[in-house]
Every structure is written in structure tokens, then in C-alpha cells.
Short mmCIF file of N, CA, C and O in Angstrom, two decimals:
data_model
loop_
_atom_site.label_atom_id
_atom_site.label_comp_id
_atom_site.label_asym_id
_atom_site.label_seq_id
_atom_site.Cartn_x
_atom_site.Cartn_y
_atom_site.Cartn_z
N MET A 246 -3.07 -39.78 -30.11
CA MET A 246 -1.64 -39.75 -30.35
C MET A 246 -1.30 -40.90 -31.29
O MET A 246 -1.64 -42.04 -31.04
N GLY A 247 -0.61 -40.56 -32.37
CA GLY A 247 -0.22 -41.57 -33.34
C GLY A 247 1.01 -42.34 -32.89
O GLY A 247 1.68 -41.99 -31.92
N LEU A 248 1.34 -43.39 -33.62
CA LEU A 248 2.48 -44.22 -33.29
C LEU A 248 3.79 -43.43 -33.33
O LEU A 248 4.64 -43.57 -32.45
N GLY A 249 3.94 -42.55 -34.32
CA GLY A 249 5.15 -41.74 -34.43
C GLY A 249 5.34 -40.83 -33.22
O GLY A 249 6.44 -40.72 -32.67
N GLU A 250 4.24 -40.20 -32.81
CA GLU A 250 4.32 -39.33 -31.63
C GLU A 250 4.64 -40.13 -30.38
O GLU A 250 5.42 -39.71 -29.53
N LEU A 251 4.04 -41.30 -30.25
CA LEU A 251 4.28 -42.16 -29.11
C LEU A 251 5.75 -42.58 -29.05
O LEU A 251 6.38 -42.57 -28.00
N LEU A 252 6.31 -42.94 -30.20
CA LEU A 252 7.72 -43.32 -30.25
C LEU A 252 8.64 -42.16 -29.87
O LEU A 252 9.65 -42.35 -29.20
N MET A 253 8.28 -40.94 -30.28
CA MET A 253 9.08 -39.76 -29.93
C MET A 253 9.05 -39.53 -28.42
O MET A 253 10.07 -39.24 -27.81
N VAL A 254 7.87 -39.66 -27.81
CA VAL A 254 7.74 -39.49 -26.37
C VAL A 254 8.56 -40.55 -25.65
O VAL A 254 9.29 -40.26 -24.69
N LEU A 255 8.48 -41.78 -26.10
CA LEU A 255 9.22 -42.87 -25.50
C LEU A 255 10.73 -42.64 -25.63
O LEU A 255 11.48 -42.84 -24.67
N ALA A 256 11.17 -42.20 -26.79
CA ALA A 256 12.60 -41.94 -27.01
C ALA A 256 13.10 -40.83 -26.07
O ALA A 256 14.18 -40.94 -25.49
N ARG A 257 12.31 -39.76 -25.92
CA ARG A 257 12.70 -38.67 -25.00
C ARG A 257 12.79 -39.18 -23.57
O ARG A 257 13.70 -38.84 -22.83
N HIS A 258 11.82 -40.01 -23.17
CA HIS A 258 11.81 -40.55 -21.81
C HIS A 258 13.04 -41.43 -21.57
O HIS A 258 13.69 -41.32 -20.54
N LEU A 259 13.35 -42.30 -22.52
CA LEU A 259 14.51 -43.18 -22.38
C LEU A 259 15.81 -42.38 -22.33
O LEU A 259 16.71 -42.68 -21.55
N ASN A 260 15.92 -41.34 -23.17
CA ASN A 260 17.11 -40.50 -23.16
C ASN A 260 17.25 -39.79 -21.82
O ASN A 260 18.34 -39.72 -21.26
N SER A 261 16.14 -39.27 -21.30
CA SER A 261 16.16 -38.60 -20.01
C SER A 261 16.57 -39.56 -18.90
O SER A 261 17.39 -39.23 -18.05
N ALA A 262 16.01 -40.76 -18.91
CA ALA A 262 16.36 -41.76 -17.90
C ALA A 262 17.84 -42.13 -17.99
O ALA A 262 18.52 -42.26 -16.97
N HIS A 263 18.35 -42.25 -19.22
CA HIS A 263 19.77 -42.56 -19.42
C HIS A 263 20.64 -41.44 -18.85
O HIS A 263 21.64 -41.69 -18.19
N MET A 264 20.25 -40.17 -19.07
CA MET A 264 21.04 -39.04 -18.57
C MET A 264 21.09 -39.05 -17.04
O MET A 264 22.13 -38.80 -16.45
N TYR A 265 19.96 -39.32 -16.41
CA TYR A 265 19.93 -39.34 -14.95
C TYR A 265 20.75 -40.49 -14.38
O TYR A 265 21.45 -40.33 -13.37
N LEU A 266 20.71 -41.65 -15.03
CA LEU A 266 21.54 -42.77 -14.58
C LEU A 266 23.02 -42.46 -14.77
O LEU A 266 23.85 -42.76 -13.92
N ARG A 267 23.36 -41.84 -15.89
CA ARG A 267 24.75 -41.46 -16.16
C ARG A 267 25.23 -40.44 -15.13
O ARG A 267 26.34 -40.53 -14.63
N ALA A 268 24.36 -39.48 -14.79
CA ALA A 268 24.72 -38.49 -13.78
C ALA A 268 24.97 -39.13 -12.42
O ALA A 268 25.89 -38.76 -11.70
N LYS A 269 24.18 -40.14 -12.11
CA LYS A 269 24.36 -40.85 -10.83
C LYS A 269 25.72 -41.53 -10.78
O LYS A 269 26.43 -41.47 -9.77
N VAL A 270 26.12 -42.15 -11.88
CA VAL A 270 27.44 -42.80 -11.95
C VAL A 270 28.54 -41.75 -11.84
O VAL A 270 29.54 -41.95 -11.13
N LEU A 271 28.37 -40.61 -12.51
CA LEU A 271 29.37 -39.55 -12.45
C LEU A 271 29.50 -38.99 -11.03
O LEU A 271 30.60 -38.64 -10.59
N ARG A 272 28.39 -38.89 -10.31
CA ARG A 272 28.46 -38.43 -8.91
C ARG A 272 29.24 -39.42 -8.07
O ARG A 272 30.07 -39.04 -7.25
N ARG A 273 28.97 -40.69 -8.29
CA ARG A 273 29.64 -41.74 -7.51
C ARG A 273 31.14 -41.77 -7.79
O ARG A 273 31.94 -41.97 -6.89
N ASP A 274 31.52 -41.57 -9.05
CA ASP A 274 32.92 -41.68 -9.47
C ASP A 274 33.56 -40.31 -9.71
O ASP A 274 34.44 -40.17 -10.56
N ALA A 275 33.14 -39.30 -8.97
CA ALA A 275 33.60 -37.93 -9.20
C ALA A 275 35.12 -37.80 -9.01
O ALA A 275 35.69 -38.39 -8.09
N PRO A 276 35.77 -37.02 -9.88
CA PRO A 276 37.19 -36.74 -9.71
C PRO A 276 37.44 -35.96 -8.41
O PRO A 276 36.53 -35.32 -7.87
N LYS A 277 38.67 -35.99 -7.96
CA LYS A 277 39.02 -35.36 -6.68
C LYS A 277 38.65 -33.88 -6.64
O LYS A 277 38.11 -33.40 -5.65
N ALA A 278 38.93 -33.14 -7.71
CA ALA A 278 38.63 -31.69 -7.72
C ALA A 278 37.13 -31.45 -7.51
O ALA A 278 36.75 -30.52 -6.79
N GLU A 279 36.30 -32.26 -8.13
CA GLU A 279 34.86 -32.11 -7.94
C GLU A 279 34.44 -32.41 -6.51
O GLU A 279 33.59 -31.73 -5.94
N ARG A 280 35.04 -33.44 -5.93
CA ARG A 280 34.71 -33.77 -4.53
C ARG A 280 35.13 -32.65 -3.59
O ARG A 280 34.40 -32.30 -2.66
N VAL A 281 36.31 -32.07 -3.84
CA VAL A 281 36.81 -30.97 -3.01
C VAL A 281 35.87 -29.77 -3.09
O VAL A 281 35.47 -29.19 -2.07
N LEU A 282 35.49 -29.39 -4.31
CA LEU A 282 34.60 -28.24 -4.49
C LEU A 282 33.22 -28.53 -3.89
O LEU A 282 32.63 -27.67 -3.22
N TRP A 283 32.70 -29.72 -4.10
CA TRP A 283 31.39 -30.09 -3.56
C TRP A 283 31.38 -29.98 -2.04
O TRP A 283 30.44 -29.44 -1.45
N PHE A 284 32.43 -30.48 -1.39
CA PHE A 284 32.51 -30.41 0.07
C PHE A 284 32.47 -28.96 0.53
O PHE A 284 31.75 -28.61 1.47
N LYS A 285 33.24 -28.08 -0.13
CA LYS A 285 33.29 -26.67 0.27
C LYS A 285 31.96 -25.96 0.03
O LYS A 285 31.53 -25.15 0.85
N LEU A 286 31.33 -26.23 -1.11
CA LEU A 286 30.03 -25.60 -1.39
C LEU A 286 29.00 -26.00 -0.34
O LEU A 286 28.23 -25.17 0.14
N ARG A 287 28.99 -27.28 0.01
CA ARG A 287 28.03 -27.75 1.01
C ARG A 287 28.38 -27.24 2.40
O ARG A 287 27.50 -26.87 3.17
N GLU A 288 29.68 -27.20 2.71
CA GLU A 288 30.13 -26.73 4.02
C GLU A 288 29.73 -25.27 4.26
O GLU A 288 29.35 -24.89 5.37
N GLN A 289 29.76 -24.46 3.20
CA GLN A 289 29.47 -23.04 3.34
C GLN A 289 28.02 -22.67 3.05
O GLN A 289 27.65 -21.50 3.07
N ARG A 290 27.18 -23.67 2.80
CA ARG A 290 25.78 -23.38 2.49
C ARG A 290 25.06 -22.56 3.57
O ARG A 290 24.31 -21.65 3.25
N PRO A 291 25.29 -22.84 4.86
CA PRO A 291 24.60 -22.02 5.86
C PRO A 291 24.95 -20.53 5.74
O PRO A 291 24.12 -19.67 6.03
N ALA A 292 26.15 -20.20 5.28
CA ALA A 292 26.56 -18.81 5.17
C ALA A 292 25.95 -18.11 3.96
O ALA A 292 25.55 -16.95 4.03
N HIS A 293 25.86 -18.82 2.82
CA HIS A 293 25.38 -18.16 1.60
C HIS A 293 23.95 -18.55 1.23
O HIS A 293 23.31 -17.87 0.44
N GLY A 294 23.44 -19.65 1.76
CA GLY A 294 22.06 -20.05 1.51
C GLY A 294 21.76 -20.56 0.11
O GLY A 294 20.60 -20.68 -0.26
N LEU A 295 22.78 -20.87 -0.66
CA LEU A 295 22.58 -21.34 -2.02
C LEU A 295 22.58 -22.87 -2.06
O LEU A 295 23.37 -23.51 -1.36
N LYS A 296 21.72 -23.43 -2.89
CA LYS A 296 21.66 -24.88 -3.03
C LYS A 296 22.27 -25.26 -4.38
O LYS A 296 21.87 -24.74 -5.42
N PHE A 297 23.23 -26.15 -4.34
CA PHE A 297 23.89 -26.62 -5.55
C PHE A 297 23.56 -28.09 -5.78
O PHE A 297 23.38 -28.85 -4.83
N ARG A 298 23.49 -28.46 -7.03
CA ARG A 298 23.36 -29.86 -7.44
C ARG A 298 24.63 -30.23 -8.17
O ARG A 298 25.24 -29.38 -8.80
N ARG A 299 24.99 -31.48 -8.11
CA ARG A 299 26.18 -31.90 -8.86
C ARG A 299 25.81 -32.95 -9.88
O ARG A 299 24.87 -33.70 -9.70
N GLN A 300 26.58 -32.93 -10.99
CA GLN A 300 26.32 -33.82 -12.12
C GLN A 300 24.84 -33.73 -12.49
O GLN A 300 24.10 -34.69 -12.43
N TYR A 301 24.44 -32.53 -12.89
CA TYR A 301 23.04 -32.23 -13.15
C TYR A 301 22.76 -32.26 -14.66
O TYR A 301 23.39 -31.52 -15.42
N PRO A 302 21.83 -33.10 -15.12
CA PRO A 302 21.48 -33.15 -16.55
C PRO A 302 20.66 -31.92 -16.95
O PRO A 302 19.66 -31.60 -16.33
N VAL A 303 21.12 -31.24 -18.00
CA VAL A 303 20.40 -30.07 -18.52
C VAL A 303 20.74 -29.88 -20.00
O VAL A 303 21.91 -29.94 -20.38
N GLY A 304 19.74 -29.72 -20.81
CA GLY A 304 19.94 -29.43 -22.23
C GLY A 304 20.71 -30.50 -22.99
O GLY A 304 21.41 -30.18 -23.94
N GLY A 305 20.58 -31.75 -22.59
CA GLY A 305 21.29 -32.82 -23.26
C GLY A 305 22.72 -33.00 -22.78
O GLY A 305 23.47 -33.80 -23.32
N TYR A 306 23.12 -32.24 -21.77
CA TYR A 306 24.46 -32.33 -21.19
C TYR A 306 24.35 -32.64 -19.71
O TYR A 306 23.27 -32.50 -19.12
N ILE A 307 25.46 -33.02 -19.11
CA ILE A 307 25.52 -33.17 -17.66
C ILE A 307 26.58 -32.20 -17.18
O ILE A 307 27.76 -32.34 -17.50
N VAL A 308 26.14 -31.17 -16.43
CA VAL A 308 27.08 -30.18 -15.92
C VAL A 308 27.60 -30.63 -14.56
O VAL A 308 26.92 -31.35 -13.83
N ASP A 309 28.82 -30.19 -14.23
CA ASP A 309 29.44 -30.62 -12.97
C ASP A 309 28.64 -30.14 -11.77
O ASP A 309 28.37 -30.91 -10.85
N PHE A 310 28.26 -28.86 -11.77
CA PHE A 310 27.48 -28.30 -10.66
C PHE A 310 26.46 -27.32 -11.22
O PHE A 310 26.70 -26.68 -12.25
N ALA A 311 25.33 -27.18 -10.52
CA ALA A 311 24.29 -26.25 -10.95
C ALA A 311 23.66 -25.59 -9.73
O ALA A 311 23.41 -26.25 -8.72
N CYS A 312 23.45 -24.29 -9.84
CA CYS A 312 22.64 -23.56 -8.87
C CYS A 312 21.40 -23.13 -9.64
O CYS A 312 21.44 -22.15 -10.39
N LEU A 313 20.33 -23.88 -9.50
CA LEU A 313 19.14 -23.67 -10.31
C LEU A 313 18.44 -22.36 -10.01
O LEU A 313 17.92 -21.71 -10.91
N GLU A 314 18.42 -21.96 -8.74
CA GLU A 314 17.72 -20.72 -8.40
C GLU A 314 18.38 -19.50 -9.01
O GLU A 314 17.73 -18.47 -9.21
N CYS A 315 19.65 -19.60 -9.36
CA CYS A 315 20.39 -18.48 -9.96
C CYS A 315 20.63 -18.68 -11.44
O CYS A 315 21.11 -17.76 -12.11
N GLY A 316 20.40 -19.88 -11.94
CA GLY A 316 20.64 -20.16 -13.34
C GLY A 316 22.12 -20.24 -13.68
O GLY A 316 22.53 -19.84 -14.76
N VAL A 317 22.92 -20.77 -12.75
CA VAL A 317 24.37 -20.85 -12.95
C VAL A 317 24.79 -22.31 -13.05
O VAL A 317 24.43 -23.13 -12.21
N MET A 318 25.56 -22.61 -14.09
CA MET A 318 26.15 -23.93 -14.29
C MET A 318 27.66 -23.79 -14.11
O MET A 318 28.26 -22.84 -14.63
N ILE A 319 28.27 -24.72 -13.39
CA ILE A 319 29.69 -24.65 -13.09
C ILE A 319 30.38 -25.87 -13.65
O ILE A 319 29.93 -27.01 -13.40
N GLU A 320 31.45 -25.65 -14.38
CA GLU A 320 32.23 -26.73 -14.98
C GLU A 320 33.66 -26.67 -14.49
O GLU A 320 34.25 -25.58 -14.40
N LEU A 321 34.22 -27.82 -14.16
CA LEU A 321 35.63 -27.93 -13.81
C LEU A 321 36.35 -28.59 -14.96
O LEU A 321 35.88 -29.58 -15.51
N ASP A 322 37.49 -28.03 -15.32
CA ASP A 322 38.26 -28.51 -16.46
C ASP A 322 39.55 -29.15 -15.97
O ASP A 322 40.31 -28.54 -15.23
N GLY A 323 39.79 -30.38 -16.42
CA GLY A 323 41.00 -31.11 -16.05
C GLY A 323 42.16 -30.80 -16.97
O GLY A 323 42.08 -29.96 -17.86
N MET A 324 43.27 -31.52 -16.79
CA MET A 324 44.49 -31.28 -17.55
C MET A 324 44.34 -31.66 -19.02
O MET A 324 44.92 -31.02 -19.89
N SER A 325 43.56 -32.66 -19.34
CA SER A 325 43.41 -33.10 -20.72
C SER A 325 42.30 -32.33 -21.42
O SER A 325 41.79 -32.74 -22.44
N HIS A 326 41.97 -31.19 -20.90
CA HIS A 326 40.81 -30.46 -21.35
C HIS A 326 41.00 -29.75 -22.70
O HIS A 326 40.03 -29.48 -23.39
N ASP A 327 42.21 -29.46 -23.10
CA ASP A 327 42.45 -28.72 -24.34
C ASP A 327 41.82 -29.39 -25.55
O ASP A 327 41.41 -28.72 -26.50
N ALA A 328 41.71 -30.71 -25.55
CA ALA A 328 41.16 -31.44 -26.69
C ALA A 328 39.66 -31.22 -26.85
O ALA A 328 39.11 -31.51 -27.90
N THR A 329 39.00 -30.68 -25.84
CA THR A 329 37.54 -30.55 -25.90
C THR A 329 37.09 -29.10 -25.97
O THR A 329 35.93 -28.82 -25.68
N LEU A 330 37.94 -28.18 -26.35
CA LEU A 330 37.57 -26.77 -26.36
C LEU A 330 36.37 -26.47 -27.27
O LEU A 330 35.48 -25.71 -26.90
N GLU A 331 36.34 -27.07 -28.45
CA GLU A 331 35.23 -26.84 -29.37
C GLU A 331 33.92 -27.40 -28.79
O GLU A 331 32.86 -26.78 -28.90
N GLN A 332 34.00 -28.57 -28.17
CA GLN A 332 32.80 -29.15 -27.53
C GLN A 332 32.31 -28.22 -26.42
O GLN A 332 31.11 -28.03 -26.25
N ASP A 333 33.25 -27.66 -25.66
CA ASP A 333 32.87 -26.74 -24.58
C ASP A 333 32.20 -25.49 -25.13
O ASP A 333 31.23 -25.00 -24.56
N ARG A 334 32.69 -24.98 -26.26
CA ARG A 334 32.06 -23.80 -26.87
C ARG A 334 30.61 -24.10 -27.27
O ARG A 334 29.72 -23.29 -27.04
N ARG A 335 30.40 -25.26 -27.86
CA ARG A 335 29.04 -25.64 -28.25
C ARG A 335 28.14 -25.82 -27.02
O ARG A 335 26.99 -25.38 -27.00
N ARG A 336 28.68 -26.46 -26.01
CA ARG A 336 27.92 -26.69 -24.77
C ARG A 336 27.57 -25.34 -24.13
O ARG A 336 26.42 -25.12 -23.74
N ASN A 337 28.55 -24.47 -24.01
CA ASN A 337 28.31 -23.16 -23.41
C ASN A 337 27.24 -22.38 -24.19
O ASN A 337 26.36 -21.76 -23.60
N ALA A 338 27.33 -22.43 -25.52
CA ALA A 338 26.37 -21.72 -26.35
C ALA A 338 24.96 -22.26 -26.12
O ALA A 338 24.00 -21.49 -25.99
N LYS A 339 24.82 -23.57 -26.06
CA LYS A 339 23.49 -24.15 -25.85
C LYS A 339 22.95 -23.79 -24.47
O LYS A 339 21.79 -23.42 -24.32
N LEU A 340 23.80 -23.87 -23.46
CA LEU A 340 23.36 -23.53 -22.10
C LEU A 340 22.98 -22.06 -22.01
O LEU A 340 21.99 -21.71 -21.34
N ARG A 341 23.74 -21.19 -22.68
CA ARG A 341 23.38 -19.76 -22.69
C ARG A 341 22.04 -19.55 -23.39
O ARG A 341 21.23 -18.74 -22.94
N CYS A 342 21.81 -20.28 -24.48
CA CYS A 342 20.51 -20.18 -25.18
C CYS A 342 19.36 -20.62 -24.28
O CYS A 342 18.24 -20.14 -24.42
N LEU A 343 19.64 -21.52 -23.37
CA LEU A 343 18.62 -21.97 -22.42
C LEU A 343 18.47 -21.00 -21.24
O LEU A 343 17.65 -21.22 -20.35
N GLY A 344 19.30 -19.93 -21.23
CA GLY A 344 19.20 -18.91 -20.19
C GLY A 344 20.13 -19.09 -19.01
O GLY A 344 19.97 -18.43 -17.98
N TYR A 345 21.13 -19.97 -19.13
CA TYR A 345 22.05 -20.22 -18.02
C TYR A 345 23.35 -19.46 -18.20
O TYR A 345 23.78 -19.18 -19.31
N ARG A 346 24.00 -19.19 -17.10
CA ARG A 346 25.34 -18.60 -17.10
C ARG A 346 26.31 -19.72 -16.74
O ARG A 346 26.07 -20.47 -15.80
N VAL A 347 27.39 -19.86 -17.51
CA VAL A 347 28.35 -20.94 -17.29
C VAL A 347 29.64 -20.36 -16.71
O VAL A 347 30.21 -19.41 -17.26
N LEU A 348 30.08 -20.93 -15.59
CA LEU A 348 31.35 -20.56 -14.97
C LEU A 348 32.29 -21.75 -15.11
O LEU A 348 31.89 -22.89 -14.90
N ARG A 349 33.55 -21.48 -15.48
CA ARG A 349 34.54 -22.54 -15.66
C ARG A 349 35.75 -22.28 -14.77
O ARG A 349 36.23 -21.15 -14.69
N PHE A 350 36.22 -23.34 -14.15
CA PHE A 350 37.42 -23.28 -13.33
C PHE A 350 38.26 -24.51 -13.63
O PHE A 350 37.72 -25.58 -13.92
N GLY A 351 39.56 -24.36 -13.54
CA GLY A 351 40.45 -25.49 -13.72
C GLY A 351 40.58 -26.30 -12.44
O GLY A 351 40.45 -25.75 -11.34
N ASN A 352 40.84 -27.59 -12.59
CA ASN A 352 41.04 -28.44 -11.41
C ASN A 352 42.15 -27.89 -10.53
O ASN A 352 42.03 -27.87 -9.30
N GLN A 353 43.24 -27.43 -11.15
CA GLN A 353 44.38 -26.92 -10.39
C GLN A 353 43.98 -25.71 -9.55
O GLN A 353 44.43 -25.55 -8.42
N GLU A 354 43.11 -24.88 -10.11
CA GLU A 354 42.63 -23.71 -9.37
C GLU A 354 41.85 -24.15 -8.13
O GLU A 354 41.96 -23.55 -7.06
N VAL A 355 41.07 -25.22 -8.26
CA VAL A 355 40.33 -25.75 -7.10
C VAL A 355 41.30 -26.25 -6.05
O VAL A 355 41.15 -25.97 -4.86
N TYR A 356 42.33 -26.99 -6.48
CA TYR A 356 43.30 -27.53 -5.52
C TYR A 356 44.06 -26.41 -4.80
O TYR A 356 44.31 -26.49 -3.60
N GLU A 357 44.43 -25.38 -5.53
CA GLU A 357 45.29 -24.32 -4.97
C GLU A 357 44.51 -23.23 -4.25
O GLU A 357 45.05 -22.55 -3.40
N ASN A 358 43.22 -23.04 -4.61
CA ASN A 358 42.48 -21.91 -4.06
C ASN A 358 40.99 -22.21 -4.02
O ASN A 358 40.18 -21.45 -4.58
N VAL A 359 40.60 -23.27 -3.36
CA VAL A 359 39.19 -23.66 -3.35
C VAL A 359 38.32 -22.58 -2.71
O VAL A 359 37.21 -22.33 -3.16
N ASP A 360 38.84 -21.90 -1.70
CA ASP A 360 38.05 -20.84 -1.06
C ASP A 360 37.80 -19.69 -2.02
O ASP A 360 36.70 -19.12 -2.04
N GLY A 361 38.79 -19.34 -2.84
CA GLY A 361 38.62 -18.29 -3.84
C GLY A 361 37.63 -18.70 -4.92
O GLY A 361 36.83 -17.87 -5.39
N VAL A 362 37.67 -19.97 -5.34
CA VAL A 362 36.72 -20.47 -6.34
C VAL A 362 35.31 -20.40 -5.78
O VAL A 362 34.39 -19.91 -6.45
N VAL A 363 35.13 -20.85 -4.56
CA VAL A 363 33.80 -20.81 -3.94
C VAL A 363 33.33 -19.36 -3.80
O VAL A 363 32.17 -19.04 -4.08
N ALA A 364 34.22 -18.46 -3.40
CA ALA A 364 33.86 -17.05 -3.26
C ALA A 364 33.40 -16.47 -4.60
O ALA A 364 32.42 -15.73 -4.66
N SER A 365 34.10 -16.83 -5.68
CA SER A 365 33.71 -16.34 -7.02
C SER A 365 32.34 -16.86 -7.41
O SER A 365 31.50 -16.12 -7.93
N ILE A 366 32.11 -18.15 -7.18
CA ILE A 366 30.82 -18.76 -7.51
C ILE A 366 29.71 -18.11 -6.71
O ILE A 366 28.67 -17.73 -7.27
N VAL A 367 29.90 -17.98 -5.42
CA VAL A 367 28.88 -17.40 -4.55
C VAL A 367 28.59 -15.96 -4.94
O VAL A 367 27.43 -15.53 -4.99
N GLU A 368 29.63 -15.19 -5.25
CA GLU A 368 29.44 -13.79 -5.65
C GLU A 368 28.55 -13.69 -6.89
O GLU A 368 27.60 -12.89 -6.92
N VAL A 369 28.84 -14.50 -7.90
CA VAL A 369 28.03 -14.47 -9.12
C VAL A 369 26.60 -14.92 -8.83
O VAL A 369 25.63 -14.29 -9.27
N CYS A 370 26.46 -16.01 -8.08
CA CYS A 370 25.13 -16.53 -7.79
C CYS A 370 24.28 -15.55 -6.99
O CYS A 370 23.10 -15.36 -7.29
N LEU A 371 24.87 -14.93 -5.99
CA LEU A 371 24.11 -13.98 -5.18
C LEU A 371 23.70 -12.76 -6.01
O LEU A 371 22.59 -12.25 -5.86
N ALA A 372 24.58 -12.31 -6.90
CA ALA A 372 24.23 -11.18 -7.77
C ALA A 372 23.10 -11.56 -8.71
O ALA A 372 22.16 -10.79 -8.92
N LEU A 373 23.16 -12.76 -9.28
CA LEU A 373 22.12 -13.20 -10.22
C LEU A 373 20.81 -13.54 -9.52
O LEU A 373 19.75 -13.43 -10.11
N ARG A 374 20.90 -13.95 -8.27
CA ARG A 374 19.68 -14.29 -7.52
C ARG A 374 18.79 -13.06 -7.35
O ARG A 374 17.58 -13.18 -7.24
N GLN A 375 19.40 -11.89 -7.37
CA GLN A 375 18.65 -10.64 -7.22
C GLN A 375 17.89 -10.29 -8.51
O GLN A 375 16.98 -9.47 -8.48
N LEU A 376 18.30 -10.88 -9.64
CA LEU A 376 17.68 -10.57 -10.93
C LEU A 376 16.63 -11.62 -11.27
O LEU A 376 16.78 -12.79 -10.93
N PRO A 377 15.56 -11.21 -11.97
CA PRO A 377 14.58 -12.22 -12.40
C PRO A 377 15.20 -13.10 -13.48
O PRO A 377 15.91 -12.61 -14.36
N LEU A 378 14.98 -14.42 -13.39
CA LEU A 378 15.49 -15.34 -14.39
C LEU A 378 14.65 -15.23 -15.66
O LEU A 378 13.43 -15.22 -15.60
N THR A 379 15.32 -15.14 -16.81
CA THR A 379 14.63 -15.14 -18.09
C THR A 379 15.23 -16.19 -18.97
O THR A 379 16.46 -16.34 -19.02
N LYS A 380 14.39 -16.92 -19.63
CA LYS A 380 14.86 -17.95 -20.57
C LYS A 380 14.80 -17.37 -21.97
O LYS A 380 13.81 -16.79 -22.37
N ASN A 381 15.89 -17.53 -22.71
CA ASN A 381 15.92 -17.10 -24.11
C ASN A 381 15.11 -18.09 -24.94
O ASN A 381 15.17 -19.27 -24.73
N VAL A 382 14.34 -17.58 -25.86
CA VAL A 382 13.53 -18.44 -26.71
C VAL A 382 14.04 -18.41 -28.13
O VAL A 382 14.53 -17.52 -28.65
#
């Protein structure tokens, strides 16, 4: 392995370590809507059997929630979210290219109807769990 290759490997490792540390901080400082949804997803796990991760690094991004066995990424959008619509389109496109399905919900929707949000997420995940996961290349 040459010096250039070694530097590339080191850079990838450092970037990955940075993403995981950033995700840890985001989990610790999660907004209220994320905490509410996380509590409900965990509370209902015995009923649906799905395992979710929160603030999960994938594809150079950190998604709010992920169900890896189903290939579903879940994002919650806050009130100031309109300014990031183009960033969200790029993120969604990259995640879809990696073979993931992205679900988006507004914070207000979580506050007003967390059970409905969880039901929607579980319905999609259970349907996708029945299908073989394929990654787009």
C-alpha cells in the first residue's frame, strides 16, 4: 500500500469516527419530537418486533432513525425546515441510490399524532421486511 492509499484509508477512518461522535452528540441533545417518537418506537417494539436506531450515520449523513433490517430511514422535519428542501432532496436521492427508503414526518405531526406516525412507520417496515433487500449499484 502506497502513501496515497494509506492517507485515503486514514481520511475515511477519521471521517467515520467523526460521524459516529457527531451522532452520539445528536442522540444526547435530541429535540423533543425525536425523543417522543423514540420512546413510542421502543415502547411498541414487543408488538412489532422491529429494531430502530437513532441518529444513525449512513452514506455521509446522519439520519434521525433507521430500521436496518427493512432498509428504512426516518427523518423528522422541524419548523425551520423549508430552508433545507434542496439539501433534503440530495440526501433522499443518495439514500435511495444506496437502496434505502426514506420516510419524512413533521415535528408537529409527531406531537399531534405520534401513534399514527408509528403505525405508518411500522406498516411500511413490515411490508418491506417481507421483500429481499437489494442495493442499487
